[in-house]
XYZ file of C-alpha atoms in Angstrom:
290
model
C 0.000 0.000 0.000
C 1.426 3.344 -1.055
C 2.147 5.668 1.849
C 0.460 9.074 1.816
C 2.784 11.973 1.024
C 2.155 15.136 2.986
C 1.872 18.104 0.624
C 0.591 21.669 1.000
C -2.681 20.429 -0.499
C -3.396 17.830 2.189
C -1.329 19.063 5.162
C -4.171 20.797 7.014
C -6.530 17.852 6.724
C -3.838 15.343 7.743
C -2.952 17.492 10.741
C -6.613 17.804 11.707
C -6.989 14.025 11.371
C -4.024 13.606 13.762
C -1.647 12.059 11.234
C 1.195 13.491 13.301
C 3.673 10.635 12.815
C 3.346 10.848 9.044
C 3.875 14.606 9.146
C 6.832 14.287 11.512
C 8.578 11.748 9.304
C 8.511 14.291 6.483
C 10.249 17.011 8.511
C 13.903 17.882 8.009
C 16.677 16.824 10.365
C 17.142 20.186 12.103
C 13.440 20.272 13.009
C 13.633 16.766 14.457
C 16.624 17.818 16.551
C 14.425 20.464 18.181
C 11.333 18.322 18.775
C 11.026 14.567 19.264
C 8.290 12.601 17.539
C 6.428 11.997 20.811
C 6.665 15.678 21.753
C 5.288 16.657 18.355
C 2.353 14.278 18.751
C 1.542 15.670 22.210
C 1.755 19.252 20.978
C -0.367 18.506 17.914
C -3.096 16.754 19.873
C -3.294 19.603 22.344
C -3.359 22.195 19.559
C -6.237 20.426 17.795
C -8.502 20.672 20.821
C -11.685 22.662 20.127
C -10.736 22.989 16.440
C -13.220 22.077 13.694
C -10.820 22.480 10.781
C -8.105 24.624 9.188
C -8.277 26.967 6.194
C -5.314 28.169 4.136
C -4.835 31.886 4.757
C -1.752 32.670 2.678
C 1.165 31.061 0.867
C 4.360 32.843 -0.104
C 7.294 31.771 -2.263
C 10.366 32.613 -0.181
C 13.091 31.540 -2.610
C 13.810 28.960 -5.294
C 13.283 26.084 -2.909
C 11.072 27.172 -0.006
C 7.415 28.200 0.231
C 5.679 29.375 3.384
C 2.075 28.359 4.141
C -0.192 29.694 6.858
C -3.401 27.926 7.942
C -5.913 29.314 10.453
C -8.569 27.420 12.326
C -12.167 28.295 11.459
C -12.374 30.613 14.486
C -9.214 32.437 13.357
C -7.744 31.974 16.811
C -5.014 29.404 16.048
C -2.365 29.367 13.325
C -0.174 26.703 11.747
C 2.844 28.118 9.911
C 4.730 25.618 7.725
C 7.641 25.855 5.302
C 7.853 23.249 2.532
C 10.621 22.780 -0.005
C 10.052 21.721 -3.603
C 10.409 18.045 -2.660
C 7.751 18.407 0.075
C 10.242 18.146 2.916
C 8.912 20.196 5.834
C 11.564 22.562 7.191
C 9.556 24.334 9.874
C 6.255 24.021 11.710
C 5.045 26.685 14.101
C 1.843 26.277 16.110
C 0.664 29.378 17.944
C -2.311 31.570 18.771
C -3.308 33.904 15.954
C -3.201 37.343 17.516
C -3.834 40.640 15.772
C -4.008 44.259 16.865
C -6.916 45.778 14.900
C -6.881 48.945 16.985
C -3.405 49.926 15.724
C -3.619 48.136 12.351
C -6.091 50.791 11.211
C -3.887 53.738 12.258
C -1.522 54.835 9.498
C 1.184 57.463 9.490
C -0.024 60.993 8.823
C 2.772 61.559 6.315
C 3.238 59.596 3.109
C 6.511 57.716 2.621
C 8.415 55.786 -0.003
C 10.566 52.738 0.596
C 14.140 54.019 1.188
C 15.491 52.162 -1.852
C 16.495 52.827 -5.455
C 16.090 49.288 -6.810
C 13.462 46.563 -6.635
C 13.646 44.773 -3.275
C 11.880 41.749 -1.764
C 9.828 41.877 1.456
C 11.219 39.203 3.790
C 9.170 40.344 6.776
C 6.166 42.636 6.548
C 2.447 42.545 7.230
C -0.084 42.483 10.027
C 0.502 39.157 11.722
C 3.549 37.597 13.350
C 3.778 34.715 10.883
C 4.579 36.930 7.895
C 6.178 39.689 9.970
C 7.980 38.587 13.125
C 8.235 42.257 14.187
C 4.457 42.299 14.663
C 4.682 40.718 18.107
C 6.658 43.720 19.401
C 4.940 47.086 19.746
C 8.126 49.040 19.058
C 8.642 47.299 15.684
C 5.139 46.084 14.818
C 4.878 47.595 11.316
C 8.553 47.400 10.352
C 9.818 45.936 7.086
C 12.888 43.822 6.394
C 13.955 43.982 2.745
C 16.517 42.117 0.635
C 17.291 42.068 -3.065
C 16.570 38.849 -4.935
C 17.730 37.883 -8.391
C 16.377 34.598 -9.744
C 14.668 34.145 -6.347
C 17.972 34.171 -4.444
C 19.418 36.934 -2.260
C 23.020 36.032 -3.090
C 25.199 34.604 -5.857
C 28.160 32.355 -5.180
C 29.408 31.590 -1.678
C 26.640 32.472 0.831
C 29.252 32.936 3.555
C 30.610 36.130 1.965
C 28.561 39.296 2.620
C 29.807 40.816 -0.633
C 27.983 38.089 -2.567
C 24.595 39.359 -1.365
C 22.750 41.491 -3.878
C 21.660 44.026 -1.238
C 25.142 44.700 0.116
C 26.330 48.165 -0.871
C 23.071 49.205 -2.547
C 22.040 52.861 -2.297
C 19.526 53.933 0.325
C 17.491 57.147 0.260
C 15.385 59.307 2.557
C 11.800 58.004 2.693
C 10.347 61.502 3.194
C 11.397 65.106 3.809
C 12.804 65.694 7.273
C 15.776 66.402 9.494
C 18.398 63.831 10.441
C 18.457 63.462 14.222
C 20.609 60.362 14.699
C 23.461 58.791 12.764
C 25.492 55.719 13.732
C 28.147 55.002 11.122
C 31.037 53.142 12.788
C 29.739 49.634 13.402
C 31.452 46.867 11.475
C 29.734 44.763 8.839
C 29.629 41.196 10.110
C 30.394 38.082 8.186
C 27.439 35.742 7.776
C 26.731 33.960 11.054
C 28.040 36.763 13.277
C 25.705 39.324 14.844
C 25.812 42.179 17.350
C 22.898 41.811 19.744
C 24.194 44.723 21.854
C 23.781 47.121 18.915
C 20.758 45.606 17.160
C 20.260 48.425 14.630
C 23.929 48.599 13.700
C 24.677 51.587 11.496
C 21.462 53.530 11.118
C 19.812 56.838 10.342
C 16.800 58.301 12.143
C 14.953 61.169 10.453
C 12.387 63.438 12.124
C 9.420 64.242 9.902
C 6.392 66.496 10.222
C 3.607 65.563 12.653
C 5.925 63.917 15.201
C 6.835 60.941 13.056
C 10.308 59.433 12.885
C 11.713 56.982 10.343
C 14.627 54.624 10.884
C 16.742 52.765 8.342
C 18.995 50.178 10.005
C 21.791 47.667 9.220
C 23.611 50.104 6.938
C 27.185 49.692 5.691
C 30.005 50.915 7.888
C 31.214 54.361 6.818
C 28.641 54.658 4.020
C 26.286 57.192 5.605
C 26.754 60.572 3.950
C 24.350 62.683 6.038
C 25.006 64.168 9.450
C 22.857 64.873 12.456
C 21.080 68.190 11.868
C 21.021 67.881 8.069
C 17.739 68.641 6.336
C 16.988 65.991 3.706
C 14.490 65.715 0.888
C 12.536 62.615 -0.050
C 14.663 60.484 -2.384
C 17.964 62.047 -1.280
C 20.852 59.596 -0.972
C 21.753 58.867 2.660
C 24.012 55.786 2.562
C 24.279 52.128 1.594
C 22.968 48.777 2.772
C 25.337 46.747 4.925
C 25.337 43.898 7.403
C 25.805 45.672 10.724
C 23.959 45.036 13.963
C 21.771 42.041 14.742
C 21.324 40.749 11.208
C 21.462 37.339 9.556
C 22.363 38.655 6.092
C 22.646 42.018 4.305
C 19.231 43.661 4.364
C 17.567 46.814 5.580
C 15.142 47.310 8.418
C 12.746 50.208 7.822
C 10.106 51.532 10.164
C 8.247 54.690 11.162
C 7.554 55.420 14.826
C 6.170 58.009 17.212
C 9.421 58.559 19.143
C 13.008 59.336 18.109
C 14.285 56.324 20.086
C 13.166 53.082 18.448
C 13.481 51.254 21.767
C 11.038 53.593 23.494
C 8.483 54.455 20.813
C 5.662 52.662 19.058
C 5.812 51.580 15.441
C 3.188 53.104 13.137
C 1.746 51.434 10.047
C 3.243 53.207 7.045
C 1.131 55.130 4.562
C 2.989 54.771 1.266
C 2.581 57.272 -1.539
C 1.608 54.517 -3.977
C -1.166 53.376 -1.580
C 0.190 49.822 -1.361
C 0.380 47.707 1.795
C 3.320 45.396 1.034
C 3.540 42.056 2.827
C 5.997 39.159 2.944
C 6.681 37.881 -0.557
C 5.989 41.164 -2.364
C 8.500 43.014 -4.491
C 8.668 46.762 -3.855
C 10.209 49.693 -5.704
C 10.535 53.389 -4.866
C 7.807 55.620 -6.236
C 9.049 59.208 -6.335
């Protein structure tokens, strides 16, 4: 008798029917090192309690090999986040409550902004739930974006251990709106892949004060690349520096957010009103619209 293969088409039903061993046997080695088969079964059975079924909410192609799927229960109170590769190996499974913040989701910035980029970039993290935007769980970063550049669905070419092989590294970054530069950090080193600086999470960064008490931050910039100074008045689209790999970062990318306080550790993130009226989410490609 041919064994059932777990695919994105049947995953939710197999999970609901408690086919946990079958699902577990299709997970990758690193996942199985984190969770034993018996632990996974216990967790799955507990998660299924008071659930009448799961519905696919979103699926996003992450790169050439990986696709992310998100299922919600019919009450939209529980979420299953799964990453499959092209051969249907399961690389990650996350089971968690599905929590949203509708009261702040509907509040946008008063000013209009552009993405602080001059090329087409890919949204790695962005959106209004924690499964497509890990920042969402944290009030200070809730509506932030992490962006990379992808060519042929990959963020790098050649050896992935060399930061210079990442398409985003060294790319120009621009002011997202008119304002005055109020903070510049420009001396943090760019890490090699695998190294991070958790003590300086933003790394090299620029914070700009805008009208109506809004502040934008672009983080993880390249050491020594920032060409504006504190006190400078900048115009939307003006060059400010280059993308790097400084701070708490897994690969060259930029972190962009708008907040209600000049200190990103003390303020609240605000959902960004873009001048092209888009609401980008994980998996979207974005370009500047001047």
